[in-house]
PDB file of C-alpha atoms in Angstrom:
ATOM      1  CA  MET B   1       8.993 -60.252   9.228  1.00 84.00           C
ATOM      2  CA  THR B   2       9.498 -58.839   5.613  1.00 95.00           C
ATOM      3  CA  ILE B   3       6.776 -58.324   3.200  1.00 97.00           C
ATOM      4  CA  ARG B   4       7.244 -58.314  -0.402  1.00 98.00           C
ATOM      5  CA  PHE B   5       5.492 -56.857  -3.533  1.00 98.00           C
ATOM      6  CA  ALA B   6       5.908 -56.990  -7.140  1.00 98.00           C
ATOM      7  CA  HIS B   7       5.343 -53.527  -8.740  1.00 98.00           C
ATOM      8  CA  LEU B   8       4.630 -54.082 -12.388  1.00 98.00           C
ATOM      9  CA  SER B   9       3.027 -51.307 -14.938  1.00 98.00           C
ATOM     10  CA  ASP B  10       2.838 -50.514 -18.596  1.00 98.00           C
ATOM     11  CA  ILE B  11       2.395 -53.875 -20.209  1.00 98.00           C
ATOM     12  CA  HIS B  12       0.719 -52.901 -23.073  1.00 98.00           C
ATOM     13  CA  PHE B  13      -0.561 -56.217 -24.413  1.00 98.00           C
ATOM     14  CA  GLY B  14      -0.853 -55.466 -28.263  1.00 98.00           C
ATOM     15  CA  GLY B  15       2.917 -54.161 -27.976  1.00 98.00           C
ATOM     16  CA  GLU B  16       4.534 -56.304 -24.983  1.00 98.00           C
ATOM     17  CA  ASN B  17       8.038 -57.490 -25.021  1.00 98.00           C
ATOM     18  CA  GLN B  18       6.916 -60.904 -25.249  1.00 98.00           C
ATOM     19  CA  ALA B  19       9.997 -62.588 -23.867  1.00 98.00           C
ATOM     20  CA  ALA B  20       9.912 -60.167 -20.939  1.00 98.00           C
ATOM     21  CA  VAL B  21       6.394 -60.346 -20.217  1.00 98.00           C
ATOM     22  CA  ALA B  22       6.940 -64.576 -20.087  1.00 98.00           C
ATOM     23  CA  ALA B  23      10.089 -64.062 -17.799  1.00 98.00           C
ATOM     24  CA  ALA B  24       8.201 -61.603 -15.493  1.00 98.00           C
ATOM     25  CA  ALA B  25       5.458 -63.815 -14.873  1.00 98.00           C
ATOM     26  CA  ASP B  26       8.088 -66.797 -14.096  1.00 98.00           C
ATOM     27  CA  HIS B  27      10.302 -64.374 -11.725  1.00 97.00           C
ATOM     28  CA  VAL B  28       6.944 -63.375 -10.073  1.00 98.00           C
ATOM     29  CA  ASN B  29       5.609 -66.990  -9.370  1.00 98.00           C
ATOM     30  CA  SER B  30       9.144 -68.230  -7.834  1.00 95.00           C
ATOM     31  CA  GLY B  31       9.492 -65.280  -5.512  1.00 92.00           C
ATOM     32  CA  GLN B  32       6.808 -65.742  -2.780  1.00 92.00           C
ATOM     33  CA  PHE B  33       5.226 -62.136  -3.108  1.00 98.00           C
ATOM     34  CA  ASP B  34       2.726 -61.256  -0.434  1.00 98.00           C
ATOM     35  CA  LEU B  35       1.002 -58.982  -3.396  1.00 98.00           C
ATOM     36  CA  VAL B  36       1.258 -58.263  -7.233  1.00 98.00           C
ATOM     37  CA  ILE B  37       0.513 -54.591  -8.179  1.00 98.00           C
ATOM     38  CA  VAL B  38      -0.035 -53.590 -11.611  1.00 98.00           C
ATOM     39  CA  SER B  39      -0.296 -49.762 -11.791  1.00 98.00           C
ATOM     40  CA  GLY B  40      -1.912 -49.341 -15.163  1.00 98.00           C
ATOM     41  CA  ASP B  41      -1.685 -49.797 -18.966  1.00 98.00           C
ATOM     42  CA  LEU B  42      -2.208 -53.365 -19.448  1.00 98.00           C
ATOM     43  CA  THR B  43      -3.158 -52.743 -22.984  1.00 98.00           C
ATOM     44  CA  ARG B  44      -1.941 -50.998 -25.920  1.00 98.00           C
ATOM     45  CA  TYR B  45      -5.172 -49.367 -27.518  1.00 98.00           C
ATOM     46  CA  GLY B  46      -7.589 -50.596 -24.938  1.00 98.00           C
ATOM     47  CA  GLU B  47      -8.612 -53.196 -27.676  1.00 98.00           C
ATOM     48  CA  LYS B  48     -10.902 -56.697 -26.486  1.00 98.00           C
ATOM     49  CA  VAL B  49      -8.219 -58.897 -27.772  1.00 98.00           C
ATOM     50  CA  GLU B  50      -5.465 -56.985 -25.660  1.00 98.00           C
ATOM     51  CA  PHE B  51      -7.569 -57.262 -22.768  1.00 98.00           C
ATOM     52  CA  GLU B  52      -7.948 -61.114 -23.421  1.00 98.00           C
ATOM     53  CA  ALA B  53      -4.284 -61.367 -23.427  1.00 98.00           C
ATOM     54  CA  ALA B  54      -3.932 -59.478 -20.072  1.00 98.00           C
ATOM     55  CA  ALA B  55      -6.482 -61.266 -18.497  1.00 98.00           C
ATOM     56  CA  GLU B  56      -4.885 -64.548 -19.629  1.00 98.00           C
ATOM     57  CA  TRP B  57      -1.374 -63.497 -18.519  1.00 98.00           C
ATOM     58  CA  LEU B  58      -2.560 -62.270 -14.946  1.00 98.00           C
ATOM     59  CA  ALA B  59      -4.210 -65.743 -14.474  1.00 98.00           C
ATOM     60  CA  SER B  60      -1.035 -67.173 -14.935  1.00 98.00           C
ATOM     61  CA  VAL B  61       0.377 -65.042 -12.067  1.00 98.00           C
ATOM     62  CA  LYS B  62       0.563 -66.734  -8.686  1.00 96.00           C
ATOM     63  CA  GLY B  63      -0.946 -65.139  -5.489  1.00 95.00           C
ATOM     64  CA  PRO B  64      -3.357 -61.833  -4.757  1.00 98.00           C
ATOM     65  CA  LYS B  65      -3.140 -59.009  -6.999  1.00 98.00           C
ATOM     66  CA  LEU B  66      -4.218 -55.448  -7.088  1.00 98.00           C
ATOM     67  CA  VAL B  67      -4.684 -54.079 -10.792  1.00 98.00           C
ATOM     68  CA  THR B  68      -5.425 -50.309 -11.172  1.00 98.00           C
ATOM     69  CA  PRO B  69      -6.064 -49.033 -15.311  1.00 98.00           C
ATOM     70  CA  GLY B  70      -4.301 -46.530 -16.936  1.00 98.00           C
ATOM     71  CA  ASN B  71      -4.927 -44.145 -19.787  1.00 98.00           C
ATOM     72  CA  HIS B  72      -4.056 -47.126 -22.689  1.00 98.00           C
ATOM     73  CA  ASP B  73      -7.060 -49.221 -21.041  1.00 98.00           C
ATOM     74  CA  ALA B  74      -9.907 -46.766 -22.031  1.00 98.00           C
ATOM     75  CA  PRO B  75     -10.184 -47.454 -26.017  1.00 97.00           C
ATOM     76  CA  TYR B  76      -8.013 -45.483 -28.038  1.00 94.00           C
ATOM     77  CA  ILE B  77     -10.136 -46.199 -31.390  1.00 93.00           C
ATOM     78  CA  ALA B  78     -13.415 -46.361 -30.250  1.00 95.00           C
ATOM     79  CA  VAL B  79     -14.035 -43.101 -29.362  1.00 94.00           C
ATOM     80  CA  ALA B  80     -17.593 -42.737 -28.254  1.00 96.00           C
ATOM     81  CA  GLU B  81     -17.067 -45.808 -25.850  1.00 97.00           C
ATOM     82  CA  ARG B  82     -14.020 -44.104 -24.498  1.00 96.00           C
ATOM     83  CA  ILE B  83     -15.714 -41.030 -23.715  1.00 96.00           C
ATOM     84  CA  PHE B  84     -18.745 -42.402 -22.484  1.00 97.00           C
ATOM     85  CA  THR B  85     -17.728 -45.695 -20.985  1.00 98.00           C
ATOM     86  CA  PRO B  86     -13.954 -45.584 -20.819  1.00 98.00           C
ATOM     87  CA  PHE B  87     -13.220 -48.674 -18.574  1.00 98.00           C
ATOM     88  CA  ASN B  88     -16.309 -51.023 -19.379  1.00 98.00           C
ATOM     89  CA  ARG B  89     -13.728 -53.237 -21.140  1.00 98.00           C
ATOM     90  CA  PHE B  90     -11.019 -53.071 -18.248  1.00 98.00           C
ATOM     91  CA  GLU B  91     -13.818 -54.073 -15.860  1.00 98.00           C
ATOM     92  CA  ARG B  92     -15.155 -56.969 -17.618  1.00 98.00           C
ATOM     93  CA  ALA B  93     -11.751 -58.355 -18.264  1.00 98.00           C
ATOM     94  CA  ILE B  94      -9.641 -57.033 -15.168  1.00 98.00           C
ATOM     95  CA  GLY B  95     -11.833 -56.038 -12.563  1.00 98.00           C
ATOM     96  CA  PRO B  96     -12.856 -52.733 -10.400  1.00 98.00           C
ATOM     97  CA  ALA B  97     -12.108 -49.839 -12.573  1.00 98.00           C
ATOM     98  CA  ARG B  98     -12.363 -46.848  -9.830  1.00 97.00           C
ATOM     99  CA  ALA B  99     -10.755 -48.073  -6.806  1.00 98.00           C
ATOM    100  CA  GLN B 100      -9.526 -51.500  -5.811  1.00 98.00           C
ATOM    101  CA  SER B 101      -8.123 -52.520  -1.984  1.00 98.00           C
ATOM    102  CA  HIS B 102      -6.329 -55.147  -0.365  1.00 98.00           C
ATOM    103  CA  LEU B 103      -6.126 -55.470   3.336  1.00 97.00           C
ATOM    104  CA  GLY B 104      -4.155 -57.724   5.544  1.00 96.00           C
ATOM    105  CA  GLY B 105      -0.884 -59.478   6.046  1.00 95.00           C
ATOM    106  CA  GLY B 106       0.571 -56.221   7.798  1.00 96.00           C
ATOM    107  CA  PHE B 107      -0.192 -53.675   4.849  1.00 98.00           C
ATOM    108  CA  ALA B 108      -2.862 -51.982   3.118  1.00 98.00           C
ATOM    109  CA  VAL B 109      -3.011 -51.027  -0.449  1.00 98.00           C
ATOM    110  CA  ARG B 110      -5.360 -48.885  -1.952  1.00 98.00           C
ATOM    111  CA  GLY B 111      -5.778 -48.242  -5.968  1.00 98.00           C
ATOM    112  CA  VAL B 112      -7.070 -44.997  -7.387  1.00 98.00           C
ATOM    113  CA  ASN B 113      -8.044 -44.305 -10.953  1.00 98.00           C
ATOM    114  CA  THR B 114      -6.237 -41.267 -12.122  1.00 98.00           C
ATOM    115  CA  ALA B 115      -6.921 -42.308 -15.969  1.00 98.00           C
ATOM    116  CA  ARG B 116      -9.772 -40.663 -17.937  1.00 98.00           C
ATOM    117  CA  GLY B 117     -11.523 -41.397 -21.269  1.00 97.00           C
ATOM    118  CA  ALA B 118     -11.954 -37.599 -21.904  1.00 96.00           C
ATOM    119  CA  GLN B 119     -10.925 -34.613 -20.535  1.00 96.00           C
ATOM    120  CA  PRO B 120     -11.386 -30.733 -20.906  1.00 95.00           C
ATOM    121  CA  ARG B 121      -7.835 -30.394 -22.656  1.00 95.00           C
ATOM    122  CA  LEU B 122      -6.259 -31.739 -25.769  1.00 92.00           C
ATOM    123  CA  ASN B 123      -3.953 -34.604 -24.148  1.00 94.00           C
ATOM    124  CA  TRP B 124      -6.825 -36.585 -22.500  1.00 94.00           C
ATOM    125  CA  SER B 125      -3.947 -39.476 -21.968  1.00 95.00           C
ATOM    126  CA  LYS B 126      -2.698 -36.855 -18.966  1.00 96.00           C
ATOM    127  CA  GLY B 127      -3.749 -37.930 -15.331  1.00 97.00           C
ATOM    128  CA  GLN B 128      -6.517 -36.598 -12.865  1.00 98.00           C
ATOM    129  CA  ILE B 129      -7.710 -37.175  -9.461  1.00 98.00           C
ATOM    130  CA  GLY B 130     -10.342 -35.643  -7.886  1.00 98.00           C
ATOM    131  CA  PRO B 131     -11.089 -34.272  -4.324  1.00 98.00           C
ATOM    132  CA  ARG B 132     -13.931 -37.170  -3.844  1.00 98.00           C
ATOM    133  CA  GLN B 133     -11.241 -39.777  -4.833  1.00 98.00           C
ATOM    134  CA  VAL B 134      -8.733 -38.330  -2.659  1.00 98.00           C
ATOM    135  CA  ARG B 135     -10.989 -38.173   0.664  1.00 98.00           C
ATOM    136  CA  GLU B 136     -12.346 -41.895   0.095  1.00 98.00           C
ATOM    137  CA  ALA B 137      -8.867 -43.314  -0.313  1.00 98.00           C
ATOM    138  CA  ALA B 138      -7.596 -41.510   2.912  1.00 98.00           C
ATOM    139  CA  ASP B 139     -10.409 -42.347   4.912  1.00 98.00           C
ATOM    140  CA  TRP B 140     -10.057 -45.820   4.012  1.00 98.00           C
ATOM    141  CA  PHE B 141      -6.611 -45.828   5.289  1.00 98.00           C
ATOM    142  CA  SER B 142      -7.611 -44.149   8.286  1.00 97.00           C
ATOM    143  CA  GLU B 143      -9.476 -47.324   9.091  1.00 97.00           C
ATOM    144  CA  ALA B 144      -6.591 -49.595   8.500  1.00 97.00           C
ATOM    145  CA  PRO B 145      -4.816 -50.782  11.773  1.00 96.00           C
ATOM    146  CA  PRO B 146      -1.779 -48.148  12.795  1.00 93.00           C
ATOM    147  CA  GLU B 147       0.685 -50.606  12.311  1.00 94.00           C
ATOM    148  CA  CYS B 148      -0.341 -51.355   8.660  1.00 97.00           C
ATOM    149  CA  PHE B 149       2.453 -50.501   6.045  1.00 98.00           C
ATOM    150  CA  ARG B 150       0.380 -47.831   3.952  1.00 98.00           C
ATOM    151  CA  ILE B 151       0.578 -48.302  -0.372  1.00 98.00           C
ATOM    152  CA  LEU B 152      -1.381 -46.091  -2.681  1.00 98.00           C
ATOM    153  CA  VAL B 153      -1.501 -47.091  -6.434  1.00 98.00           C
ATOM    154  CA  CYS B 154      -2.365 -44.818  -9.254  1.00 98.00           C
ATOM    155  CA  HIS B 155      -1.085 -45.211 -13.043  1.00 98.00           C
ATOM    156  CA  HIS B 156       0.403 -41.446 -13.341  1.00 98.00           C
ATOM    157  CA  PRO B 157       2.651 -40.022 -10.638  1.00 98.00           C
ATOM    158  CA  LEU B 158       0.986 -37.237  -8.796  1.00 98.00           C
ATOM    159  CA  MET B 159       3.986 -34.918  -9.079  1.00 96.00           C
ATOM    160  CA  GLU B 160       6.345 -35.325 -11.724  1.00 90.00           C
ATOM    161  CA  MET B 161       9.563 -37.013 -11.750  1.00 82.00           C
ATOM    162  CA  ILE B 162      12.613 -34.664 -11.891  1.00 79.00           C
ATOM    163  CA  GLY B 163      14.493 -35.245 -15.255  1.00 80.00           C
ATOM    164  CA  GLY B 164      11.817 -37.970 -16.502  1.00 83.00           C
ATOM    165  CA  PRO B 165      11.552 -39.033 -20.022  1.00 87.00           C
ATOM    166  CA  MET B 166       7.601 -37.505 -20.119  1.00 88.00           C
ATOM    167  CA  THR B 167       5.017 -35.662 -18.327  1.00 89.00           C
ATOM    168  CA  ALA B 168       1.910 -36.730 -16.280  1.00 92.00           C
ATOM    169  CA  ARG B 169       0.650 -33.487 -15.399  1.00 94.00           C
ATOM    170  CA  VAL B 170      -2.169 -34.630 -13.222  1.00 97.00           C
ATOM    171  CA  TRP B 171      -4.610 -32.471 -12.370  1.00 97.00           C
ATOM    172  CA  GLY B 172      -4.927 -32.483  -8.857  1.00 98.00           C
ATOM    173  CA  GLY B 173      -1.954 -34.567  -8.338  1.00 98.00           C
ATOM    174  CA  ALA B 174      -0.130 -32.030  -5.985  1.00 97.00           C
ATOM    175  CA  ALA B 175      -2.758 -31.524  -3.555  1.00 98.00           C
ATOM    176  CA  ALA B 176      -3.526 -35.177  -3.511  1.00 98.00           C
ATOM    177  CA  ALA B 177       0.395 -35.890  -2.777  1.00 98.00           C
ATOM    178  CA  ARG B 178      -0.076 -33.533   0.537  1.00 98.00           C
ATOM    179  CA  ALA B 179      -3.109 -35.291   1.179  1.00 98.00           C
ATOM    180  CA  PHE B 180      -1.695 -38.800   1.618  1.00 98.00           C
ATOM    181  CA  ALA B 181       1.637 -37.804   3.014  1.00 98.00           C
ATOM    182  CA  GLU B 182      -0.706 -36.139   6.019  1.00 97.00           C
ATOM    183  CA  ALA B 183      -2.414 -39.292   5.914  1.00 97.00           C
ATOM    184  CA  ARG B 184       0.620 -41.014   6.395  1.00 97.00           C
ATOM    185  CA  VAL B 185       0.761 -43.306   3.389  1.00 98.00           C
ATOM    186  CA  ASP B 186       4.501 -45.017   2.892  1.00 98.00           C
ATOM    187  CA  LEU B 187       4.667 -45.193  -0.762  1.00 98.00           C
ATOM    188  CA  VAL B 188       2.496 -44.135  -3.977  1.00 98.00           C
ATOM    189  CA  LEU B 189       3.391 -46.708  -6.545  1.00 98.00           C
ATOM    190  CA  SER B 190       2.685 -45.570 -10.109  1.00 98.00           C
ATOM    191  CA  GLY B 191       3.843 -46.007 -13.835  1.00 98.00           C
ATOM    192  CA  HIS B 192       3.149 -44.128 -16.996  1.00 97.00           C
ATOM    193  CA  ILE B 193       6.776 -42.637 -17.872  1.00 96.00           C
ATOM    194  CA  HIS B 194       8.119 -46.060 -18.452  1.00 97.00           C
ATOM    195  CA  ALA B 195      11.227 -45.405 -16.327  1.00 97.00           C
ATOM    196  CA  PRO B 196      11.953 -46.542 -12.583  1.00 97.00           C
ATOM    197  CA  PHE B 197      12.392 -43.663  -9.917  1.00 96.00           C
ATOM    198  CA  THR B 198      12.037 -42.999  -6.088  1.00 97.00           C
ATOM    199  CA  TRP B 199      11.780 -39.778  -4.371  1.00 95.00           C
ATOM    200  CA  PRO B 200       9.944 -38.259  -1.241  1.00 97.00           C
ATOM    201  CA  TYR B 201       7.263 -35.953  -1.178  1.00 97.00           C
ATOM    202  CA  PRO B 202       8.157 -32.409  -0.015  1.00 96.00           C
ATOM    203  CA  PHE B 203       5.178 -32.822   2.316  1.00 97.00           C
ATOM    204  CA  GLY B 204       4.624 -33.776   6.106  1.00 93.00           C
ATOM    205  CA  ASP B 205       7.750 -35.731   7.723  1.00 96.00           C
ATOM    206  CA  GLY B 206       9.169 -36.402   4.048  1.00 96.00           C
ATOM    207  CA  LYS B 207       8.527 -40.140   4.616  1.00 97.00           C
ATOM    208  CA  THR B 208       6.015 -40.672   1.844  1.00 98.00           C
ATOM    209  CA  TYR B 209       7.661 -41.854  -1.388  1.00 98.00           C
ATOM    210  CA  ALA B 210       6.714 -41.626  -4.830  1.00 98.00           C
ATOM    211  CA  VAL B 211       7.646 -45.109  -6.446  1.00 98.00           C
ATOM    212  CA  GLY B 212       7.790 -45.572 -10.543  1.00 97.00           C
ATOM    213  CA  ALA B 213       8.006 -48.593 -12.291  1.00 98.00           C
ATOM    214  CA  GLY B 214       9.218 -49.118 -15.772  1.00 98.00           C
ATOM    215  CA  THR B 215       7.711 -50.791 -18.856  1.00 98.00           C
ATOM    216  CA  LEU B 216       7.582 -54.461 -20.146  1.00 98.00           C
ATOM    217  CA  SER B 217       6.543 -53.171 -23.644  1.00 98.00           C
ATOM    218  CA  VAL B 218       8.395 -52.353 -26.460  1.00 97.00           C
ATOM    219  CA  ARG B 219       8.016 -48.524 -26.057  1.00 95.00           C
ATOM    220  CA  GLU B 220      11.294 -48.081 -24.223  1.00 96.00           C
ATOM    221  CA  ARG B 221      12.339 -44.497 -23.147  1.00 93.00           C
ATOM    222  CA  GLY B 222      15.922 -44.764 -22.341  1.00 93.00           C
ATOM    223  CA  VAL B 223      15.448 -47.909 -19.872  1.00 95.00           C
ATOM    224  CA  PRO B 224      15.236 -51.530 -20.579  1.00 97.00           C
ATOM    225  CA  PRO B 225      11.788 -53.465 -19.821  1.00 98.00           C
ATOM    226  CA  GLY B 226      11.645 -54.208 -16.178  1.00 98.00           C
ATOM    227  CA  PHE B 227       9.583 -54.061 -12.903  1.00 98.00           C
ATOM    228  CA  ASN B 228      10.156 -53.098  -9.211  1.00 98.00           C
ATOM    229  CA  VAL B 229      10.414 -55.677  -6.205  1.00 98.00           C
ATOM    230  CA  VAL B 230       9.489 -53.769  -3.092  1.00 98.00           C
ATOM    231  CA  GLU B 231      10.727 -55.061   0.324  1.00 98.00           C
ATOM    232  CA  ILE B 232       9.760 -54.037   3.605  1.00 97.00           C
ATOM    233  CA  GLU B 233      11.737 -55.237   6.697  1.00 96.00           C
ATOM    234  CA  GLY B 234      11.538 -53.302   9.793  1.00 92.00           C
ATOM    235  CA  ALA B 235      12.414 -49.675   9.605  1.00 93.00           C
ATOM    236  CA  ALA B 236      13.795 -50.498   6.173  1.00 95.00           C
ATOM    237  CA  ILE B 237      12.017 -50.149   2.687  1.00 98.00           C
ATOM    238  CA  ARG B 238      14.385 -51.423  -0.168  1.00 98.00           C
ATOM    239  CA  VAL B 239      13.048 -50.934  -3.826  1.00 98.00           C
ATOM    240  CA  ALA B 240      15.136 -52.992  -6.552  1.00 98.00           C
ATOM    241  CA  ALA B 241      14.071 -51.966 -10.248  1.00 98.00           C
ATOM    242  CA  LEU B 242      14.997 -55.292 -12.343  1.00 98.00           C
ATOM    243  CA  ALA B 243      15.840 -54.800 -15.979  1.00 98.00           C
ATOM    244  CA  TRP B 244      15.298 -57.460 -18.733  1.00 98.00           C
ATOM    245  CA  GLY B 245      18.738 -58.291 -20.180  1.00 95.00           C
ATOM    246  CA  GLY B 246      17.447 -60.829 -23.050  1.00 95.00           C
ATOM    247  CA  SER B 247      17.942 -63.894 -20.843  1.00 95.00           C
ATOM    248  CA  HIS B 248      16.942 -62.918 -17.375  1.00 96.00           C
ATOM    249  CA  TYR B 249      16.386 -60.012 -14.753  1.00 98.00           C
ATOM    250  CA  GLU B 250      19.171 -58.209 -13.211  1.00 97.00           C
ATOM    251  CA  PRO B 251      19.323 -55.237 -10.879  1.00 96.00           C
ATOM    252  CA  TYR B 252      19.032 -51.915 -12.950  1.00 97.00           C
ATOM    253  CA  ARG B 253      18.804 -49.697  -9.793  1.00 97.00           C
ATOM    254  CA  THR B 254      18.220 -50.051  -6.045  1.00 98.00           C
ATOM    255  CA  TRP B 255      16.889 -47.677  -3.346  1.00 98.00           C
ATOM    256  CA  SER B 256      16.889 -47.764   0.428  1.00 97.00           C
ATOM    257  CA  LEU B 257      14.367 -45.643   1.935  1.00 98.00           C
ATOM    258  CA  ASP B 258      13.572 -44.939   6.020  1.00 96.00           C
ATOM    259  CA  ARG B 259      10.294 -45.966   6.998  1.00 97.00           C
ATOM    260  CA  ARG B 260       8.435 -43.463   9.593  1.00 94.00           C
ATOM    261  CA  PRO B 261       7.943 -45.092  12.990  1.00 90.00           C
ATOM    262  CA  VAL B 262       4.811 -46.945  13.468  1.00 81.00           C
TER     263      VAL B 262
END
């Protein structure tokens, strides 16, 4: 049995690459995916009209979806709202912000919000994950059947991508990565840096992998707009980063990862 996921991130409605976004929906709708995952930053500034566009696009995408917010999904301009109720707009338009989950079909997926509307540091757009969030996610995975493929979804990479175009600087990220490796999570999917990547966490058996997706916005950082296709078949995990070439999607990079024994 092959399990297929579409992993998209950083669409930034309000500043999206319109052709790439429309083609991504067509590609996903024709791909027979078991789950469509969006790892945050659906909007550019968290404006209501941007959320309306995001919700309309998500409704056009077939099949089950799991969507977690990113830092751009807290209002940038409405400062008071960003500080006190940062994800109200997300929840009204998209769904739960704090955590999301999907269990069934041989896989377990948990979304965790690493974005904050305000932090005790100047750059509030960087990530943060608390011990309670980690504990709740690990406990949820512990109740899933042992044969399930386990995926954690968050917006910010918990540990920095080596040579990446920008940083996430997630407070609590390294401890969370270690905990998820010990919980035998297979993949930790993220976005934020607008570039695709895979690499194993240096914890446990080395078979918990960080996987990042690119962007579908005009805010490119040296990589064309695109998204990932993840396939699990037996002991193999295949990740293909697809890039928008102006008329169609084509492979940009591919990775083959070893799945830990069930």
